[in-house]
mmCIF file of C-alpha atoms in Angstrom:
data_model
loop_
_atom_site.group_PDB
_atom_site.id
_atom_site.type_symbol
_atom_site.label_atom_id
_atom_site.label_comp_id
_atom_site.label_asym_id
_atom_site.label_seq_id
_atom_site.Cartn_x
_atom_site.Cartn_y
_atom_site.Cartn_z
ATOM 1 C CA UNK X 1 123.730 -4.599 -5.905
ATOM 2 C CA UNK X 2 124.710 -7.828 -7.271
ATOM 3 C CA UNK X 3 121.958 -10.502 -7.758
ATOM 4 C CA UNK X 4 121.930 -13.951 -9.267
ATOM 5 C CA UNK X 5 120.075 -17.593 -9.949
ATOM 6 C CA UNK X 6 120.712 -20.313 -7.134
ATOM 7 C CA UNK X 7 120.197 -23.842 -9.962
ATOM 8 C CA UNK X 8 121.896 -26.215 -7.711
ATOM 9 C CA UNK X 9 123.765 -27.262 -4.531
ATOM 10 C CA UNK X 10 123.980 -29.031 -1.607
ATOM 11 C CA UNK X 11 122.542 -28.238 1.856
ATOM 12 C CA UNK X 12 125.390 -26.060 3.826
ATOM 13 C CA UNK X 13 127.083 -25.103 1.096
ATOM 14 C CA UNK X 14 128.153 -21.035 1.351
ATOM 15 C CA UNK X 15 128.713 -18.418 -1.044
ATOM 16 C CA UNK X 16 130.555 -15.044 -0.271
ATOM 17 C CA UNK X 17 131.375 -12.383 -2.930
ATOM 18 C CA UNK X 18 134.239 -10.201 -1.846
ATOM 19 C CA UNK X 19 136.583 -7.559 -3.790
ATOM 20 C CA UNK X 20 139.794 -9.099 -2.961
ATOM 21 C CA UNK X 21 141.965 -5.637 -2.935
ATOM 22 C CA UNK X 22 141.170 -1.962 -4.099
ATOM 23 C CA UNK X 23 142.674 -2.512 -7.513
ATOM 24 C CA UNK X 24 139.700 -4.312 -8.165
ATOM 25 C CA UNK X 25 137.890 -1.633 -8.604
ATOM 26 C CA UNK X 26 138.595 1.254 -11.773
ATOM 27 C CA UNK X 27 137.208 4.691 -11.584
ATOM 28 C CA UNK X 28 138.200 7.483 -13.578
ATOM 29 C CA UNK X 29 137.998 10.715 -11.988
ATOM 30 C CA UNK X 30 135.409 12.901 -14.160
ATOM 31 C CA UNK X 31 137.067 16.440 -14.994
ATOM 32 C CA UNK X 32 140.601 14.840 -15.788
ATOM 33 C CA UNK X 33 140.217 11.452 -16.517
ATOM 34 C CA UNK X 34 142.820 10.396 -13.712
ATOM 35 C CA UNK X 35 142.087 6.983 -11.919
ATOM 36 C CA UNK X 36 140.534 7.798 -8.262
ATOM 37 C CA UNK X 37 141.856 5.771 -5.308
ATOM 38 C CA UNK X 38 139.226 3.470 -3.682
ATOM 39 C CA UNK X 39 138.885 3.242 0.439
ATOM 40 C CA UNK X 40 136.970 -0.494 0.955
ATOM 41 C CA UNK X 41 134.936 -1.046 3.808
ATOM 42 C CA UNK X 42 132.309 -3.542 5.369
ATOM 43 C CA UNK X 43 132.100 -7.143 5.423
ATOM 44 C CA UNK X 44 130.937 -9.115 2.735
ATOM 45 C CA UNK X 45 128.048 -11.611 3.328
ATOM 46 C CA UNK X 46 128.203 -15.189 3.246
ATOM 47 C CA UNK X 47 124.901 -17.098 1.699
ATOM 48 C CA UNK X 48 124.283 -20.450 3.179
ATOM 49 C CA UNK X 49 121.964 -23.004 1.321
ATOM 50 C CA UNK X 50 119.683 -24.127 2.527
ATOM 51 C CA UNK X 51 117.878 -27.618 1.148
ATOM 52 C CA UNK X 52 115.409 -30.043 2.833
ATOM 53 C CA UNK X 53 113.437 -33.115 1.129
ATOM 54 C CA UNK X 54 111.951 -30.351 -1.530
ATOM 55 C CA UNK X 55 112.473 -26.870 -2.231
ATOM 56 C CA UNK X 56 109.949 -24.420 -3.304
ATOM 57 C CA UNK X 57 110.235 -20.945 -4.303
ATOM 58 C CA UNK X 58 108.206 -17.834 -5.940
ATOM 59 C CA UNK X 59 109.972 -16.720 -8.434
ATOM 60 C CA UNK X 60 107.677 -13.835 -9.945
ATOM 61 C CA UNK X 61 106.056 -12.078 -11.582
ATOM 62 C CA UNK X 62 106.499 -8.496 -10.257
ATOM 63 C CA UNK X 63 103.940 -6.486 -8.580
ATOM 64 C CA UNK X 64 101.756 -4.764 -11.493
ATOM 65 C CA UNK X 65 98.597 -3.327 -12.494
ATOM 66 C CA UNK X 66 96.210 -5.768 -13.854
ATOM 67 C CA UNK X 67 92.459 -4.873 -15.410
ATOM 68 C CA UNK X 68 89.028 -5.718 -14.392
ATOM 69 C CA UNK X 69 87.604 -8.692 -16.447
ATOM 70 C CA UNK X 70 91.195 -9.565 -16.898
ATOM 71 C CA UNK X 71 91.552 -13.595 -17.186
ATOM 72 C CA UNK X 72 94.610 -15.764 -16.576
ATOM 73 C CA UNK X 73 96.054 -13.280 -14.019
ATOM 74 C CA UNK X 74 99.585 -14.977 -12.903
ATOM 75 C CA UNK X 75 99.770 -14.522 -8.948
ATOM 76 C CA UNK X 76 103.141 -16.460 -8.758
ATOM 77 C CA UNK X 77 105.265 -18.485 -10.460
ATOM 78 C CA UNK X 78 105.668 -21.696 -7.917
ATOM 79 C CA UNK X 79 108.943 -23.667 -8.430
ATOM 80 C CA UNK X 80 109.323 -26.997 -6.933
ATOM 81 C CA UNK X 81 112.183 -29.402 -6.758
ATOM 82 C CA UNK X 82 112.313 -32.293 -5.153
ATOM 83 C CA UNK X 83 115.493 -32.953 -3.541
ATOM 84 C CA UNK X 84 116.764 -36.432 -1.651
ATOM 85 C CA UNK X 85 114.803 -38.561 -4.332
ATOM 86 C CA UNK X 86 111.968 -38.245 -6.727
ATOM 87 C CA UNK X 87 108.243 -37.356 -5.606
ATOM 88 C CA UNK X 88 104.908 -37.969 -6.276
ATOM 89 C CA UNK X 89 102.712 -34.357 -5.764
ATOM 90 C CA UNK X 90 99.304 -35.182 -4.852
ATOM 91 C CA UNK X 91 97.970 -31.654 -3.594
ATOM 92 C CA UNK X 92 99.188 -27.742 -3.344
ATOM 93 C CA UNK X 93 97.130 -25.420 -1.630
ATOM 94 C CA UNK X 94 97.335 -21.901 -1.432
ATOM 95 C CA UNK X 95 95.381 -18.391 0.036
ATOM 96 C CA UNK X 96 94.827 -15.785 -1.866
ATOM 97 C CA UNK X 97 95.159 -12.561 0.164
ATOM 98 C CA UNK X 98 92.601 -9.363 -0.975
ATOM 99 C CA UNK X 99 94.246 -5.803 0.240
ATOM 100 C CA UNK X 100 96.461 -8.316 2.502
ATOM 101 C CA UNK X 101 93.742 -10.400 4.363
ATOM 102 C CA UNK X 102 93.006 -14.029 3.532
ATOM 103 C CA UNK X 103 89.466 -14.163 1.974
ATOM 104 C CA UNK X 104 86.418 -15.796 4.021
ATOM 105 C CA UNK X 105 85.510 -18.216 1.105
ATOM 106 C CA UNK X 106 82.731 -19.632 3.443
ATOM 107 C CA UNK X 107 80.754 -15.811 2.616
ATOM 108 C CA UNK X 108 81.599 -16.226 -0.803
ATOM 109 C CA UNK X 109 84.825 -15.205 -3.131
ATOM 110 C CA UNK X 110 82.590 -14.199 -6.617
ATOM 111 C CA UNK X 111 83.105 -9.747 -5.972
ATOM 112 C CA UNK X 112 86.849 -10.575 -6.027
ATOM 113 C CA UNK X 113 87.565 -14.043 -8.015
ATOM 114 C CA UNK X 114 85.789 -15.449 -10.872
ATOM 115 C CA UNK X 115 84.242 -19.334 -9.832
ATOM 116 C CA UNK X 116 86.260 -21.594 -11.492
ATOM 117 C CA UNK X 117 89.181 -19.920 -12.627
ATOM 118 C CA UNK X 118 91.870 -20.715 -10.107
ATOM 119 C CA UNK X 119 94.155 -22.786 -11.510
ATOM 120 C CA UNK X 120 97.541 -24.305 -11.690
ATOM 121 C CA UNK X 121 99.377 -24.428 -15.107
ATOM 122 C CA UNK X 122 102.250 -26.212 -15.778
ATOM 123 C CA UNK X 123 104.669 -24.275 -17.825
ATOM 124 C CA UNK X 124 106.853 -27.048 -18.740
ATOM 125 C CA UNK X 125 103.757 -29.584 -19.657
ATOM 126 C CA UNK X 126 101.161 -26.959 -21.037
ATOM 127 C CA UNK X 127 98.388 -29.043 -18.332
ATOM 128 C CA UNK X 128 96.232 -27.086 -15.961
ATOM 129 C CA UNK X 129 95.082 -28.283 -12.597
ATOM 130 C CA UNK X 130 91.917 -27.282 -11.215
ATOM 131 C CA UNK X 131 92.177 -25.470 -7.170
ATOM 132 C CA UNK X 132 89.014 -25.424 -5.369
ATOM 133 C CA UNK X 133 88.045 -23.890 -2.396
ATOM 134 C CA UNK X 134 88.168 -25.089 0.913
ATOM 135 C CA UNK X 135 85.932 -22.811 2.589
ATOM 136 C CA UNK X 136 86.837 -24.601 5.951
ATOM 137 C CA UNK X 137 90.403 -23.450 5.813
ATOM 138 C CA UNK X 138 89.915 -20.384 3.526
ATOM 139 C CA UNK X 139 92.386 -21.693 0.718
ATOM 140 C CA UNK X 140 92.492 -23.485 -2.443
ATOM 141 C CA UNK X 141 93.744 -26.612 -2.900
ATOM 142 C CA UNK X 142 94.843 -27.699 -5.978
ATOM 143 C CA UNK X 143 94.615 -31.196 -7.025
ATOM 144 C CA UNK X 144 97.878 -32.530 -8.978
ATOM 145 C CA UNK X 145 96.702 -36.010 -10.113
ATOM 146 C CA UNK X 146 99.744 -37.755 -8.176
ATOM 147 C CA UNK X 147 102.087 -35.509 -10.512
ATOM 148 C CA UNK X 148 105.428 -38.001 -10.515
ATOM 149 C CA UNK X 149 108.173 -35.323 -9.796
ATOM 150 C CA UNK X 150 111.991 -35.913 -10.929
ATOM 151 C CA UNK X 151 114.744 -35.749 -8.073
ATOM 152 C CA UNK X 152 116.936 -32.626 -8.522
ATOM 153 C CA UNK X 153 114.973 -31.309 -11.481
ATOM 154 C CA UNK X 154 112.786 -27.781 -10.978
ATOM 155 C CA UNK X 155 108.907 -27.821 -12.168
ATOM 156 C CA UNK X 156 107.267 -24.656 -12.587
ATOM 157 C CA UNK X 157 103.850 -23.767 -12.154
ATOM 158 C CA UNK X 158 101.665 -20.501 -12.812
ATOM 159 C CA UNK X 159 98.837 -20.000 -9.509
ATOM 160 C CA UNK X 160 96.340 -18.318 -12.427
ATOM 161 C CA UNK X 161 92.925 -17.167 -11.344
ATOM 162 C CA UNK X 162 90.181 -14.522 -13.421
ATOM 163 C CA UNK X 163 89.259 -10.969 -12.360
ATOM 164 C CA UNK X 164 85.756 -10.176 -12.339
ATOM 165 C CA UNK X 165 84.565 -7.076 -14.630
ATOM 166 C CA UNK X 166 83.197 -5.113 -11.190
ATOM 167 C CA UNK X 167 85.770 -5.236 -8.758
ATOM 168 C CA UNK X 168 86.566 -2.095 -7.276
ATOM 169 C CA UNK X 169 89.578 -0.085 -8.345
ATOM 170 C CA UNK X 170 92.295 -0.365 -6.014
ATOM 171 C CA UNK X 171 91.620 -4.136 -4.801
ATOM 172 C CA UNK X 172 95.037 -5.941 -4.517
ATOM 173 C CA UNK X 173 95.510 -9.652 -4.436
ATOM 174 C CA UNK X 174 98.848 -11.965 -3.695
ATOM 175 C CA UNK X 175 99.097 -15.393 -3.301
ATOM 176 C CA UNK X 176 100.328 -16.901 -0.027
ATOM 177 C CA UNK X 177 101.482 -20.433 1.090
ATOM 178 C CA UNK X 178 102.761 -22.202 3.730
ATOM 179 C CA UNK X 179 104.512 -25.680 4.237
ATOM 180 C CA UNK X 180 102.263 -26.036 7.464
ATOM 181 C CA UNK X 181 100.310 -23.212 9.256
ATOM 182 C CA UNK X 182 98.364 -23.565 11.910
ATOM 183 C CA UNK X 183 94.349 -23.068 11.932
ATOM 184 C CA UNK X 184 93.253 -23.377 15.618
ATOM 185 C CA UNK X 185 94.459 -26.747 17.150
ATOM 186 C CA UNK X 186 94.647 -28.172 13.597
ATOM 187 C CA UNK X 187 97.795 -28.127 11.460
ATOM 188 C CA UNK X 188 97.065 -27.693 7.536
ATOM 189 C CA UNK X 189 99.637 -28.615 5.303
ATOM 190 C CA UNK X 190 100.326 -26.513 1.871
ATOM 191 C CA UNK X 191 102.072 -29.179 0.237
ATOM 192 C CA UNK X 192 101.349 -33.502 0.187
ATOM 193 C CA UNK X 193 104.299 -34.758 -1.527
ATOM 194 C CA UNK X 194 105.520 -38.671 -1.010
ATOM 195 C CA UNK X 195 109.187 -40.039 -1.866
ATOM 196 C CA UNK X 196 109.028 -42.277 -4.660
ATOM 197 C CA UNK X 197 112.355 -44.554 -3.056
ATOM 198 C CA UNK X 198 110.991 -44.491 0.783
ATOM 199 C CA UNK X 199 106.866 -44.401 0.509
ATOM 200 C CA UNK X 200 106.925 -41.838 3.504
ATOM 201 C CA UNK X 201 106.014 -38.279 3.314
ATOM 202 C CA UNK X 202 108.486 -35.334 2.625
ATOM 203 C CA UNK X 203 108.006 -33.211 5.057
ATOM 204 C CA UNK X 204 111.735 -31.405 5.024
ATOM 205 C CA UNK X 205 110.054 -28.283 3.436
ATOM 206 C CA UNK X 206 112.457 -25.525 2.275
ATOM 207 C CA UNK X 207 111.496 -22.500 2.962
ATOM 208 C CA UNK X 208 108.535 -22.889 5.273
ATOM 209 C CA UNK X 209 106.266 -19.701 3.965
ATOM 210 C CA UNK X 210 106.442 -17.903 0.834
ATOM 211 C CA UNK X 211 104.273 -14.592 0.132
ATOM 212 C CA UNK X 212 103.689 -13.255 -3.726
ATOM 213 C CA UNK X 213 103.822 -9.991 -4.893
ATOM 214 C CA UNK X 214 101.391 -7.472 -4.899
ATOM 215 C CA UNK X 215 99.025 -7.124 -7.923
ATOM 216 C CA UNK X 216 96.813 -3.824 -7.972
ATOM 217 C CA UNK X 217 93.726 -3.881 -9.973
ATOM 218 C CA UNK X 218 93.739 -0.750 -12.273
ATOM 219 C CA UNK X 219 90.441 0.830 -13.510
ATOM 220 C CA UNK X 220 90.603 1.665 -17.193
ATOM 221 C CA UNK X 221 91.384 5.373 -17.781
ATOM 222 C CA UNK X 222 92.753 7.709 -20.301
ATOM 223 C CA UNK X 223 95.386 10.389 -19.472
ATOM 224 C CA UNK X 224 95.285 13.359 -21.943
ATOM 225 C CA UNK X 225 98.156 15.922 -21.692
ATOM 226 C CA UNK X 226 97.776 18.682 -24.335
ATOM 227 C CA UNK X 227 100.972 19.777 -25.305
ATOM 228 C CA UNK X 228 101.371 23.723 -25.374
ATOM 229 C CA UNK X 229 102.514 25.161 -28.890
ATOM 230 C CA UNK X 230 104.409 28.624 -29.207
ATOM 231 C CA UNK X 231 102.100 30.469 -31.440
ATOM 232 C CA UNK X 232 103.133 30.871 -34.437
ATOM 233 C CA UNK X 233 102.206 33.546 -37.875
ATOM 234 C CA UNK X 234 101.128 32.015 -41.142
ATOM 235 C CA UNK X 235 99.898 33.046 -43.927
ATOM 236 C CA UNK X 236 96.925 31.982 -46.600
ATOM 237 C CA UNK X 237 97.108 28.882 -48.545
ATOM 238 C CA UNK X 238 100.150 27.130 -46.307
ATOM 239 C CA UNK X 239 99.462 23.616 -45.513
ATOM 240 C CA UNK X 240 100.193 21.114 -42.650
ATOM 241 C CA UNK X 241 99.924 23.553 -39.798
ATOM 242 C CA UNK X 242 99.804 22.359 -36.544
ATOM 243 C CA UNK X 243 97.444 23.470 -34.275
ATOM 244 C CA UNK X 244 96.904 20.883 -31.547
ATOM 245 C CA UNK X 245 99.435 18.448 -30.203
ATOM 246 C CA UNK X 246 98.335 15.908 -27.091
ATOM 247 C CA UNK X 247 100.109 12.760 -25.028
ATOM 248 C CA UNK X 248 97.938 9.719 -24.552
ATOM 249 C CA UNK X 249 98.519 7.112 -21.761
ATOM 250 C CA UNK X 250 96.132 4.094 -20.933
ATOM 251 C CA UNK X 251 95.773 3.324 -17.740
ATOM 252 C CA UNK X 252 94.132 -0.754 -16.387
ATOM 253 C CA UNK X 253 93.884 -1.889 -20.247
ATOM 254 C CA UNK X 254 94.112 -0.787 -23.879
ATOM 255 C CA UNK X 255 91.402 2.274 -24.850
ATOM 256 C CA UNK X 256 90.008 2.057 -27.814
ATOM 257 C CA UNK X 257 88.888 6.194 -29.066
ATOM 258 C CA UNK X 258 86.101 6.439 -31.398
ATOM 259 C CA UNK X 259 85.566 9.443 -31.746
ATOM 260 C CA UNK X 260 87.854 12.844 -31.254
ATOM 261 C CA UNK X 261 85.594 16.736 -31.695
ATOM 262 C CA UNK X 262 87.826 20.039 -31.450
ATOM 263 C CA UNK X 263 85.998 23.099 -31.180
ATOM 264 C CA UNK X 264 87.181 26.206 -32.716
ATOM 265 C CA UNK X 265 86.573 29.946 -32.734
ATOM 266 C CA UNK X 266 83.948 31.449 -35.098
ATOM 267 C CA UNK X 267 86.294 31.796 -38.102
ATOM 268 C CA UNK X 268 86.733 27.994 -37.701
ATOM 269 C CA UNK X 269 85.298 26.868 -40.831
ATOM 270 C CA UNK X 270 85.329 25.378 -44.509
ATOM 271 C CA UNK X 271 86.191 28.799 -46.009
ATOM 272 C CA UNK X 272 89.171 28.940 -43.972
ATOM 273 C CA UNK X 273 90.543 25.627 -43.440
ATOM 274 C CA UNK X 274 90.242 23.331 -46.239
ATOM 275 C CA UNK X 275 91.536 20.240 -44.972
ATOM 276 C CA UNK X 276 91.617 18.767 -41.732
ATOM 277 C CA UNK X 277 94.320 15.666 -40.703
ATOM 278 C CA UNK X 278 94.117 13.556 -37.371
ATOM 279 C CA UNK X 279 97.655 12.240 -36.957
ATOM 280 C CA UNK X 280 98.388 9.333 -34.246
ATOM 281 C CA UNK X 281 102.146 8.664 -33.917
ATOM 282 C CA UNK X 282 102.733 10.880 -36.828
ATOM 283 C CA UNK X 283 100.196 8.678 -39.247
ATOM 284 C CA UNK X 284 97.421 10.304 -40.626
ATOM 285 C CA UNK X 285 94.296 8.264 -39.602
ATOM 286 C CA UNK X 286 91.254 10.516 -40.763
ATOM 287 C CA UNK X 287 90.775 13.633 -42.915
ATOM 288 C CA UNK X 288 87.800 15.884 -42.836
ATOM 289 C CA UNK X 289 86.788 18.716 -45.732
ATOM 290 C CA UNK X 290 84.499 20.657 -47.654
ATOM 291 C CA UNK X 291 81.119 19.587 -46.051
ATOM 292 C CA UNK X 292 82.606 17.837 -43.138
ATOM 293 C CA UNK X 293 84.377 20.771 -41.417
ATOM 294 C CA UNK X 294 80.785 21.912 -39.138
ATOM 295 C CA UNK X 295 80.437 25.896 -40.018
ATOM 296 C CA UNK X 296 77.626 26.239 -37.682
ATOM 297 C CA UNK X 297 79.201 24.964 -35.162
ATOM 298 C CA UNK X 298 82.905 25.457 -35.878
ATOM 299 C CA UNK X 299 83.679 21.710 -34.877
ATOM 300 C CA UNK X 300 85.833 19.865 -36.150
ATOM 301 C CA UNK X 301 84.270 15.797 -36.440
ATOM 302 C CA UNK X 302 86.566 12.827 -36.605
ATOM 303 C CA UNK X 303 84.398 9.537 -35.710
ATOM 304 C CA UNK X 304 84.636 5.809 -36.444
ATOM 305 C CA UNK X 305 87.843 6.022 -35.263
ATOM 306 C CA UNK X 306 88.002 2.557 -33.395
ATOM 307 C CA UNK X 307 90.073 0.398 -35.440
ATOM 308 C CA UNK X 308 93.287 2.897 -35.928
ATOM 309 C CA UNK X 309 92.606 4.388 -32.810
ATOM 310 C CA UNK X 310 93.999 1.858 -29.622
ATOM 311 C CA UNK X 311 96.287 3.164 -26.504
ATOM 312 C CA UNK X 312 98.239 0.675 -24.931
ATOM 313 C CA UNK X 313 98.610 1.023 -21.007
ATOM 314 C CA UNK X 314 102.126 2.402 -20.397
ATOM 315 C CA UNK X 315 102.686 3.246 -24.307
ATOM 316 C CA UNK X 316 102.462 6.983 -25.027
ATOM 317 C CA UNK X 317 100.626 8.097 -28.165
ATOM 318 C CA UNK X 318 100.912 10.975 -29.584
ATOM 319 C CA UNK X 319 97.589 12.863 -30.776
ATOM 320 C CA UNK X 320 98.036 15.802 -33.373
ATOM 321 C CA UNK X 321 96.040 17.701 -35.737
ATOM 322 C CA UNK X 322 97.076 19.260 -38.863
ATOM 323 C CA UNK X 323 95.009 21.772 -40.497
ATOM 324 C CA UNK X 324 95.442 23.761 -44.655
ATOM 325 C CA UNK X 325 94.960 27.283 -44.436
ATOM 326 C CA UNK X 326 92.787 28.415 -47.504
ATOM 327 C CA UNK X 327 94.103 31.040 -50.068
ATOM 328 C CA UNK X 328 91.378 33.030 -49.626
ATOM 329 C CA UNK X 329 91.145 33.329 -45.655
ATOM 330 C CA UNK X 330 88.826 35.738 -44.516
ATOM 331 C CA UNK X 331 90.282 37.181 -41.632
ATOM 332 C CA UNK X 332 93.877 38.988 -41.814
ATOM 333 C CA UNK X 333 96.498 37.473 -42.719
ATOM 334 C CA UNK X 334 99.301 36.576 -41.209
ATOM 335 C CA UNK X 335 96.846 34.425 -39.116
ATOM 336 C CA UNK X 336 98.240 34.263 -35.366
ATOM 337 C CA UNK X 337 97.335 30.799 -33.892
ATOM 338 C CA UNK X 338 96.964 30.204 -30.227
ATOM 339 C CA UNK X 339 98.507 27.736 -27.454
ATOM 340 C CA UNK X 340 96.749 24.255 -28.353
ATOM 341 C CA UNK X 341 93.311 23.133 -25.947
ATOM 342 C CA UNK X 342 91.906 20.487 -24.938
ATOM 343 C CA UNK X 343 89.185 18.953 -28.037
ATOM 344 C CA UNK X 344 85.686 19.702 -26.914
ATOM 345 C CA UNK X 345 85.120 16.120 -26.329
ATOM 346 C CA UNK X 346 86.715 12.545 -26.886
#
């Protein structure tokens, strides 16, 4: 697949990418290293381009997870350009489309978007532009302050809106918008932009509907896969053993772990194991001995972990523990550790 940026052009002018023979085209046959003869076939396809008064485009972001009570959510990056002469942009308006269907803004939007937060931010300018809701039409219409636009040159703008901290996992929003669409016997416009040279309306709109991509709300989780260890014999007195190993992926937005507890068997205690380590990504973040190694209970205590403690959503972390075998260890040695468990809690 070949893909690339359209910048420019002129209405009707084509593009067609084509190999213009087989010799083109070098491939080297695995085993012997000998070049492999190429059969083309199929037809290459032209692009047209296509350019009215303005052209408008969403370019981005990609369909991703985003977090309850995340602000500043980008539904789609809007590009406009205006064409045949420069423009003055008086109002966008937009839908924003829950698990695919518009929202009825006249019941109310607050379960699914925070009041107040849709906006429009220009990325080239750093200035936002309040959208309210039009709970007539179900959109939001986003008042640009008679935004002079420059002919041939491309504006971007973020659609932005808040995402309250109880919507539902799951819940999906995009953004949608239309040139014109019709509502009953009335025709809304998405766009009320006026030449600059001939004081009309442009109303050459190129493409006529543009739909965003999908954004999935994500409910914060933590995935913990323990990592099985071959046992292993040791013997008194040897330090840094490892004993537990675990992967850990956030899920919706970054966990913060306070507090990690193993549980071990009855012989897990301070005259056995005189030093405890916690390791994240290989770096020792707590260490627990003497006293803090629970003999009644054969737990093992790490808390007020918080601050070196964070998982990233997507970023795996790797949780170990690392344990010093006393010289003295009352049962017989070797000792014979077994495959890692899950820590009694977390």
């Amino acid at each position: 697949r070949v893909i690339g940026d359209i910048e420019g052009g002129d209405a009707g002018d084509t593009c067609k990418l084509a190999f213009d023979s087989k010799y083109d085209i070098n491939v080297l046959g695995k085993s012997y290293g000998y070049r492999a003869d190429i059969a083309l076939s199929g037809t290459a396809k032209t692009l047209t381009l296509q350019a009215g008064d303005v052209t408008v485009n969403f370019n981005g972001p990609d369909a991703a997870d985003i977090s309850q009570d995340q602000d500043d959510v980008v539904l789609a990056n809007f590009e406009i350009t205006p064409n045949s002469e420069g423009a003055e942009l008086k109002t966008l308006s937009f839908q924003i489309k829950v698990n695919g269907t518009a929202l009825d803004l006249s019941e109310g939007y607050s379960d699914y978007i925070e009041a107040g937060s849709v906006i429009l931010y220009d990325v080239d300018q750093g200035a936002s532009y309040d959208c309210e809701a039009d709970t007539t039409y179900d959109e939001w219409d986003c008042d640009m302050n008679h935004l002079n636009l420059e002919a041939g040159v491309k504006r971007t703008f973020e659609l932005q809106f808040d995402v309250p901290d109880d919507v539902d996992d799951g819940i999906s929003y995009q953004a949608y918008w239309a040139a014109t669409r019709a509502v009953g016997e009335t025709t809304i416009k998405g766009i009320d932009i006026e030449g600059l040279v001939s004081d009309t309306d442009l109303t050459d709109i190129t493409p006529a509907t543009l739909t965003g991509k999908r954004m999935t709300v994500k409910a914060p989780a933590l995935d913990w896969d323990v990592v099985p260890l071959s046992s292993q014999q040791v013997v008194a007195g040897i330090d840094d053993v490892l004993i537990y190993k675990a992967v850990l992926d956030a899920d919706g937005e970054e966990i913060t772990v306070n507090e990690v507890t193993f549980k071990g068997s009855d012989d897990f205690t301070s005259d056995n194991i005189t030093q405890a380590v916690l390791k994240v990504d290989d770096v020792a973040i707590k260490t627990l001995s003497g006293s803090e190694i629970d003999d009644t209970n054969y737990t093992l205590a790490f808390t007020g972990l918080g601050s070196d403690f964070k998982v990233s959503p997507s970023e795996n972390v790797y949780l170990t523990l690392e344990v010093n075998i006393c010289l003295l260890y009352t049962s017989p040695s070797p000792r014979d550790l077994s495959t890692s468990r899950m820590p009694s809690s977390a």
